[in-house]
Amino acid sequence: MTAAAIAGLILFIGVALYLIVGAPISISVGIASVLAMFSILGFENALQTSAQRMFTGMNSFTLLAIPFF
């Protein structure tokens, strides 16, 4: 199986499992995506990638205008 197929299985099974347990949707999607990212990239690369994505997402003028309004 390819890495993308394994990540897809982790995402699907993780979200379904956490929803069955009773976790909120946002928590279940977040935890499953972190587990899939760790399985593909490894721990160190996953931390760097997630930090870069979060900074890029927050560095948006439109999103920054909402709290400053």
mmCIF file of C-alpha atoms in Angstrom:
data_model
loop_
_atom_site.group_PDB
_atom_site.id
_atom_site.type_symbol
_atom_site.label_atom_id
_atom_site.label_comp_id
_atom_site.label_asym_id
_atom_site.label_seq_id
_atom_site.Cartn_x
_atom_site.Cartn_y
_atom_site.Cartn_z
ATOM 1 C CA MET A 1 0.000 0.000 0.000
ATOM 2 C CA THR A 2 1.125 3.503 -0.693
ATOM 3 C CA ALA A 3 1.596 6.165 1.961
ATOM 4 C CA ALA A 4 -1.491 8.016 0.748
ATOM 5 C CA ALA A 5 -3.648 4.896 1.093
ATOM 6 C CA ILE A 6 -2.367 4.283 4.618
ATOM 7 C CA ALA A 7 -3.045 7.907 5.564
ATOM 8 C CA GLY A 8 -6.551 7.657 4.122
ATOM 9 C CA LEU A 9 -7.249 4.523 6.148
ATOM 10 C CA ILE A 10 -5.935 6.160 9.304
ATOM 11 C CA LEU A 11 -8.132 9.212 8.695
ATOM 12 C CA PHE A 12 -11.277 7.223 7.940
ATOM 13 C CA ILE A 13 -10.900 4.712 10.763
ATOM 14 C CA GLY A 14 -9.740 7.374 13.234
ATOM 15 C CA VAL A 15 -12.673 9.698 12.589
ATOM 16 C CA ALA A 16 -15.168 6.825 12.723
ATOM 17 C CA LEU A 17 -13.661 5.476 15.937
ATOM 18 C CA TYR A 18 -13.666 8.821 17.722
ATOM 19 C CA LEU A 19 -17.227 9.566 16.599
ATOM 20 C CA ILE A 20 -18.376 6.185 17.917
ATOM 21 C CA VAL A 21 -16.683 6.956 21.243
ATOM 22 C CA GLY A 22 -18.591 10.254 21.391
ATOM 23 C CA ALA A 23 -15.893 12.836 20.718
ATOM 24 C CA PRO A 24 -16.859 16.039 18.911
ATOM 25 C CA ILE A 25 -16.343 16.113 15.156
ATOM 26 C CA SER A 26 -13.592 18.742 15.289
ATOM 27 C CA ILE A 27 -11.597 16.766 17.844
ATOM 28 C CA SER A 28 -11.959 13.508 15.955
ATOM 29 C CA VAL A 29 -10.873 15.043 12.636
ATOM 30 C CA GLY A 30 -7.964 16.843 14.319
ATOM 31 C CA ILE A 31 -6.606 13.800 16.118
ATOM 32 C CA ALA A 32 -6.992 11.557 13.081
ATOM 33 C CA SER A 33 -5.198 14.060 10.833
ATOM 34 C CA VAL A 34 -2.319 14.422 13.297
ATOM 35 C CA LEU A 35 -1.943 10.637 13.473
ATOM 36 C CA ALA A 36 -1.961 10.375 9.687
ATOM 37 C CA MET A 37 0.603 13.160 9.377
ATOM 38 C CA PHE A 38 2.901 11.482 11.921
ATOM 39 C CA SER A 39 2.649 8.159 10.088
ATOM 40 C CA ILE A 40 3.670 9.688 6.755
ATOM 41 C CA LEU A 41 6.241 12.322 7.699
ATOM 42 C CA GLY A 42 7.684 11.112 10.970
ATOM 43 C CA PHE A 43 7.700 13.111 14.188
ATOM 44 C CA GLU A 44 10.267 15.849 13.458
ATOM 45 C CA ASN A 45 9.153 16.634 9.912
ATOM 46 C CA ALA A 46 5.500 16.602 10.972
ATOM 47 C CA LEU A 47 6.153 19.223 13.647
ATOM 48 C CA GLN A 48 7.942 21.494 11.182
ATOM 49 C CA THR A 49 5.252 21.091 8.544
ATOM 50 C CA SER A 50 2.392 21.748 10.956
ATOM 51 C CA ALA A 51 4.105 24.858 12.349
ATOM 52 C CA GLN A 52 4.644 26.233 8.839
ATOM 53 C CA ARG A 53 1.023 25.528 7.842
ATOM 54 C CA MET A 54 -0.353 27.191 10.981
ATOM 55 C CA PHE A 55 1.791 30.305 10.451
ATOM 56 C CA THR A 56 0.767 30.493 6.784
ATOM 57 C CA GLY A 57 -2.885 30.154 7.741
ATOM 58 C CA MET A 58 -2.684 32.898 10.375
ATOM 59 C CA ASN A 59 -0.695 35.198 8.124
ATOM 60 C CA SER A 60 -3.756 36.172 6.122
ATOM 61 C CA PHE A 61 -4.947 39.781 5.993
ATOM 62 C CA THR A 62 -8.587 38.733 5.772
ATOM 63 C CA LEU A 63 -8.405 36.547 8.853
ATOM 64 C CA LEU A 64 -6.451 39.170 10.780
ATOM 65 C CA ALA A 65 -9.061 41.826 9.988
ATOM 66 C CA ILE A 66 -11.789 39.930 11.868
ATOM 67 C CA PRO A 67 -10.440 40.292 15.428
ATOM 68 C CA PHE A 68 -9.060 43.790 14.774
ATOM 69 C CA PHE A 69 -12.438 45.085 13.570
#
